[in-house]
Short mmCIF file of C-alpha atoms in Angstrom, two decimals:
data_model
loop_
_atom_site.label_atom_id
_atom_site.label_comp_id
_atom_site.label_asym_id
_atom_site.label_seq_id
_atom_site.Cartn_x
_atom_site.Cartn_y
_atom_site.Cartn_z
CA MET A 501 -13.02 62.73 -53.86
CA ASN A 502 -14.23 62.15 -56.97
CA SER A 503 -17.85 62.63 -57.47
CA THR A 504 -20.56 63.97 -59.54
CA CYS A 505 -22.84 66.44 -58.14
CA GLU A 506 -26.17 64.73 -57.30
CA PHE A 507 -28.43 67.52 -58.23
CA CYS A 508 -27.60 66.93 -61.96
CA ASP A 509 -25.97 63.56 -62.10
CA ILE A 510 -23.88 65.12 -65.36
CA SER A 511 -21.64 67.95 -63.44
CA GLN A 512 -18.30 67.62 -61.99
CA ALA A 513 -19.59 68.06 -57.68
CA THR A 514 -17.03 70.97 -56.16
CA ILE A 515 -19.62 71.49 -53.11
CA HIS A 516 -20.61 68.93 -50.39
CA CYS A 517 -23.25 71.08 -48.37
CA LEU A 518 -23.28 69.72 -44.68
CA SER A 519 -26.62 70.69 -43.70
CA CYS A 520 -28.73 69.45 -46.56
CA VAL A 521 -30.21 65.85 -46.07
CA LYS A 522 -31.35 64.06 -49.10
CA ILE A 523 -28.76 65.41 -51.18
CA HIS A 524 -25.17 66.83 -50.11
CA ILE A 525 -23.20 67.17 -53.02
CA TYR A 526 -23.27 69.78 -55.91
CA CYS A 527 -21.97 71.94 -59.18
CA LYS A 528 -21.15 75.24 -58.27
CA ARG A 529 -24.45 75.76 -60.97
CA CYS A 530 -26.43 72.99 -59.16
CA PHE A 531 -26.04 74.45 -55.49
CA ASP A 532 -26.71 78.64 -56.74
CA ILE A 533 -30.02 77.08 -57.94
CA THR A 534 -31.03 75.11 -54.69
CA HIS A 535 -29.71 77.52 -52.45
CA GLU A 536 -31.35 80.61 -53.88
CA SER A 537 -33.56 80.32 -50.34
CA ASP A 538 -32.64 82.68 -47.30
CA PHE A 539 -33.18 79.74 -45.32
CA LYS A 540 -30.49 77.55 -47.73
CA ARG A 541 -28.23 79.81 -47.70
CA SER A 542 -27.24 79.76 -44.10
CA HIS A 543 -26.51 76.05 -44.26
CA LYS A 544 -22.95 74.78 -43.97
CA THR A 545 -21.12 74.14 -46.94
CA GLN A 546 -17.01 72.38 -47.30
CA LEU A 547 -15.57 72.64 -50.60
CA LEU A 548 -14.99 68.38 -51.48
CA SER A 549 -10.77 69.56 -52.93
CA THR A 550 -10.08 70.40 -49.27
CA ILE A 551 -12.48 66.46 -47.87
CA THR A 552 -8.73 64.42 -47.47
CA PRO A 553 -9.51 60.19 -47.69
CA GLY A 554 -9.20 60.07 -43.90
CA GLN A 555 -13.10 62.97 -43.26
CA GLU A 556 -14.34 61.39 -46.86
CA ASN A 557 -14.82 57.98 -44.79
CA SER A 558 -15.95 60.30 -41.05
CA GLU A 559 -18.47 62.00 -43.21
CA GLU A 560 -19.66 57.78 -44.93
CA MET A 561 -19.90 57.15 -41.33
CA LEU A 562 -22.83 59.29 -39.97
CA PHE A 563 -24.83 57.99 -43.24
CA CYS A 564 -27.53 55.08 -43.33
CA SER A 565 -26.22 51.83 -44.76
CA THR A 566 -29.87 50.96 -45.60
CA HIS A 567 -31.17 54.07 -46.26
CA SER A 568 -29.41 55.92 -49.02
CA ARG A 569 -27.49 59.51 -48.09
CA LYS A 570 -29.66 59.67 -44.63
CA TYR A 571 -28.32 61.13 -42.20
CA LYS A 572 -27.85 58.17 -38.84
CA GLU A 573 -29.83 60.74 -35.98
CA TYR A 574 -31.06 58.28 -33.96
CA ALA A 575 -29.92 55.69 -31.75
CA CYS A 576 -32.27 52.18 -31.74
CA LEU A 577 -31.54 51.45 -27.47
CA THR A 578 -32.53 48.47 -27.78
CA CYS A 579 -29.87 46.32 -30.62
CA ASN A 580 -27.48 50.25 -29.72
CA GLN A 581 -26.89 51.00 -32.30
CA ALA A 582 -27.10 54.47 -34.67
CA ILE A 583 -29.94 54.47 -36.94
CA CYS A 584 -31.92 56.56 -39.71
CA LEU A 585 -35.45 58.58 -39.36
CA ASP A 586 -36.38 55.70 -41.61
CA CYS A 587 -35.05 52.50 -40.20
CA SER A 588 -37.31 53.52 -37.17
CA ALA A 589 -40.32 54.90 -39.00
CA ILE A 590 -40.16 51.54 -41.73
CA GLY A 591 -37.00 49.69 -41.52
CA ASP A 592 -35.59 47.70 -38.97
CA HIS A 593 -36.30 48.85 -35.94
CA VAL A 594 -40.34 50.17 -35.85
CA GLY A 595 -41.28 49.10 -32.28
CA TYR A 596 -37.85 49.30 -30.77
CA LYS A 597 -37.08 51.22 -27.87
CA ILE A 598 -35.64 55.34 -29.89
CA GLY A 599 -33.76 57.71 -28.95
CA SER A 600 -31.22 60.11 -29.80
CA ILE A 601 -27.11 59.84 -30.49
CA PRO A 602 -26.07 61.11 -27.28
CA LYS A 603 -28.15 59.06 -25.02
CA GLY A 604 -28.04 56.40 -27.40
CA PHE A 605 -23.90 56.63 -26.48
CA GLU A 606 -24.48 57.30 -22.74
CA LYS A 607 -26.69 53.33 -22.52
CA MET A 608 -23.38 52.25 -24.67
CA ALA A 609 -21.23 54.43 -22.04
CA GLU A 610 -22.14 52.47 -19.12
CA GLU A 611 -22.95 48.53 -20.85
CA PHE A 612 -19.48 48.98 -22.19
CA LYS A 613 -18.08 50.57 -18.59
CA ALA A 614 -20.02 47.40 -17.18
CA ASN A 615 -19.11 45.22 -19.44
CA LEU A 616 -15.34 46.56 -19.68
CA SER A 617 -15.38 45.94 -15.19
CA GLU A 618 -16.75 42.67 -15.27
CA TYR A 619 -13.58 42.04 -18.14
CA VAL A 620 -10.99 43.08 -15.97
CA GLU A 621 -13.08 40.74 -13.26
CA LEU A 622 -12.30 38.37 -15.82
CA LEU A 623 -9.07 38.69 -16.57
CA LYS A 624 -7.56 39.44 -12.89
CA LEU A 625 -8.78 35.39 -12.18
CA SER A 626 -8.03 34.77 -14.68
CA ASN A 627 -4.41 35.50 -14.53
CA THR A 628 -4.63 33.86 -10.58
CA LYS A 629 -5.48 30.56 -12.03
CA CYS A 630 -2.66 30.92 -14.24
CA GLU A 631 0.05 32.24 -11.66
CA ALA A 632 -1.76 29.09 -9.18
CA ILE A 633 -1.55 26.35 -12.84
CA SER A 634 1.59 27.40 -13.61
CA LYS A 635 3.20 27.17 -10.06
CA HIS A 636 1.39 23.32 -9.41
CA LEU A 637 3.43 22.12 -12.57
CA ASN A 638 6.53 23.75 -11.81
CA GLY A 639 6.20 21.72 -8.60
CA MET A 640 4.88 18.89 -10.43
CA GLN A 641 8.01 19.38 -12.12
CA VAL A 642 10.26 19.14 -8.90
CA GLU A 643 8.51 16.34 -7.79
CA ALA A 644 9.27 14.11 -10.68
CA ASN A 645 13.08 15.78 -11.07
CA THR A 646 12.89 13.68 -7.80
CA ILE A 647 11.83 10.91 -8.71
CA LYS A 648 13.48 10.01 -11.48
CA GLN A 649 16.32 11.08 -9.59
CA LYS A 650 16.02 8.63 -6.78
CA ILE A 651 15.23 6.02 -9.16
CA VAL A 652 17.88 6.11 -11.00
CA GLU A 653 20.63 6.38 -8.31
CA ASN A 654 17.45 2.83 -7.46
CA SER A 655 18.22 1.67 -9.62
CA GLU A 656 22.01 2.48 -9.78
CA SER A 657 22.18 0.13 -6.49
CA LEU A 658 19.89 -2.64 -7.16
CA ILE A 659 22.41 -3.09 -9.96
CA LYS A 660 25.14 -3.26 -7.77
CA LYS A 661 24.69 -5.25 -5.30
CA ILE A 662 22.63 -7.15 -8.20
CA LYS A 663 26.39 -7.83 -9.79
CA GLU A 664 27.56 -8.26 -6.26
CA LYS A 665 25.60 -11.03 -6.03
CA THR A 666 26.62 -13.36 -9.37
CA ALA A 667 29.40 -12.65 -8.10
CA GLU A 668 29.67 -14.20 -4.36
CA SER A 669 26.91 -17.21 -6.24
CA VAL A 670 30.08 -18.08 -9.00
CA GLU A 671 32.50 -18.08 -6.50
CA ILE A 672 30.72 -20.45 -3.48
CA VAL A 673 29.72 -22.72 -6.78
CA ASP A 674 33.45 -22.93 -8.16
CA LYS A 675 34.20 -24.40 -4.80
CA ARG A 676 31.88 -26.42 -4.48
CA VAL A 677 32.37 -28.49 -7.89
CA LEU A 678 36.26 -28.27 -6.36
CA GLU A 679 34.71 -30.23 -3.13
CA LEU A 680 33.00 -32.42 -5.14
CA ALA A 681 35.75 -33.29 -7.43
CA LYS A 682 38.35 -33.73 -4.56
CA ASP A 683 35.83 -36.56 -2.59
CA ALA A 684 34.94 -37.67 -5.55
CA GLU A 685 38.57 -38.84 -6.36
CA PRO A 686 38.84 -41.54 -3.30
CA ILE A 687 35.35 -42.72 -4.85
CA GLU A 688 36.92 -43.34 -8.71
CA LYS A 689 39.97 -45.51 -6.26
CA SER A 690 37.62 -47.72 -4.37
CA GLU A 691 35.50 -48.38 -8.05
CA GLU A 692 38.85 -49.77 -9.16
CA ASP A 693 39.51 -51.74 -6.44
CA LEU A 694 36.54 -53.12 -5.81
CA LYS A 695 36.77 -54.07 -9.53
CA GLY A 696 40.04 -55.81 -9.04
CA ILE A 697 38.85 -57.90 -6.00
CA ILE A 698 36.40 -58.72 -7.80
CA GLU A 699 37.93 -59.87 -11.09
CA LYS A 700 40.70 -62.06 -8.95
CA SER A 701 36.75 -63.24 -7.26
CA ASN A 702 35.73 -64.64 -10.69
CA GLY A 703 39.31 -65.90 -11.61
CA ILE A 704 39.82 -68.02 -8.09
CA THR A 705 36.02 -69.77 -8.22
CA SER A 706 36.60 -70.59 -12.34
CA ASN A 707 39.75 -72.62 -10.99
CA VAL A 708 37.61 -73.73 -7.78
CA THR A 709 35.08 -75.45 -10.23
CA GLU A 710 37.39 -76.75 -12.85
CA ALA A 711 39.57 -78.49 -10.59
CA THR A 712 36.54 -80.22 -9.23
CA HIS A 713 35.56 -80.90 -12.31
CA GLU A 714 38.72 -82.73 -12.93
CA ASP A 715 38.23 -84.33 -9.27
CA TYR A 716 34.64 -86.08 -10.88
#
């Protein structure tokens, strides 16, 4: 962790004071000057060289993001948020219900448990509904497959019957055509005989007419 002393803003900081409120990191000289009193000599400190990146981040989480270098010493019970003293006095949380960090955590923990229980019940209900929907869809799929199979079977049976009926109809028509052809033969012969008779009749009539003219 490479930082400049927050007191002189010149030298390289080497000490992190965990007890100071306004200034937290000092160079060795500034720390000794500002901690001469018996009260400040009891402050807890840590060498910056021993702070790992993870510890550094956790330390930064203790500070208020709105009021620089102010510790989050209180909890806004209205917003369920850790805040500093300035947030409750002159900041965005003025007039809200403020409590200690432990109380805030207790309230948040209670709400979290209540919400978690509700979410668990909703999840169970969702799983139950999903299972019911899945079963219903599977049943519909089985029913659809059964209907499809019946349609295929009925279609094949219908096509077979149509082919059989068509063959029977063709056979009947062929037989009828042959029968009509046979029935037509005597008619054709009768027509020829009738024509011969008509021709003979015409010849006789002609002869009679000629004979009559000769007599007169």
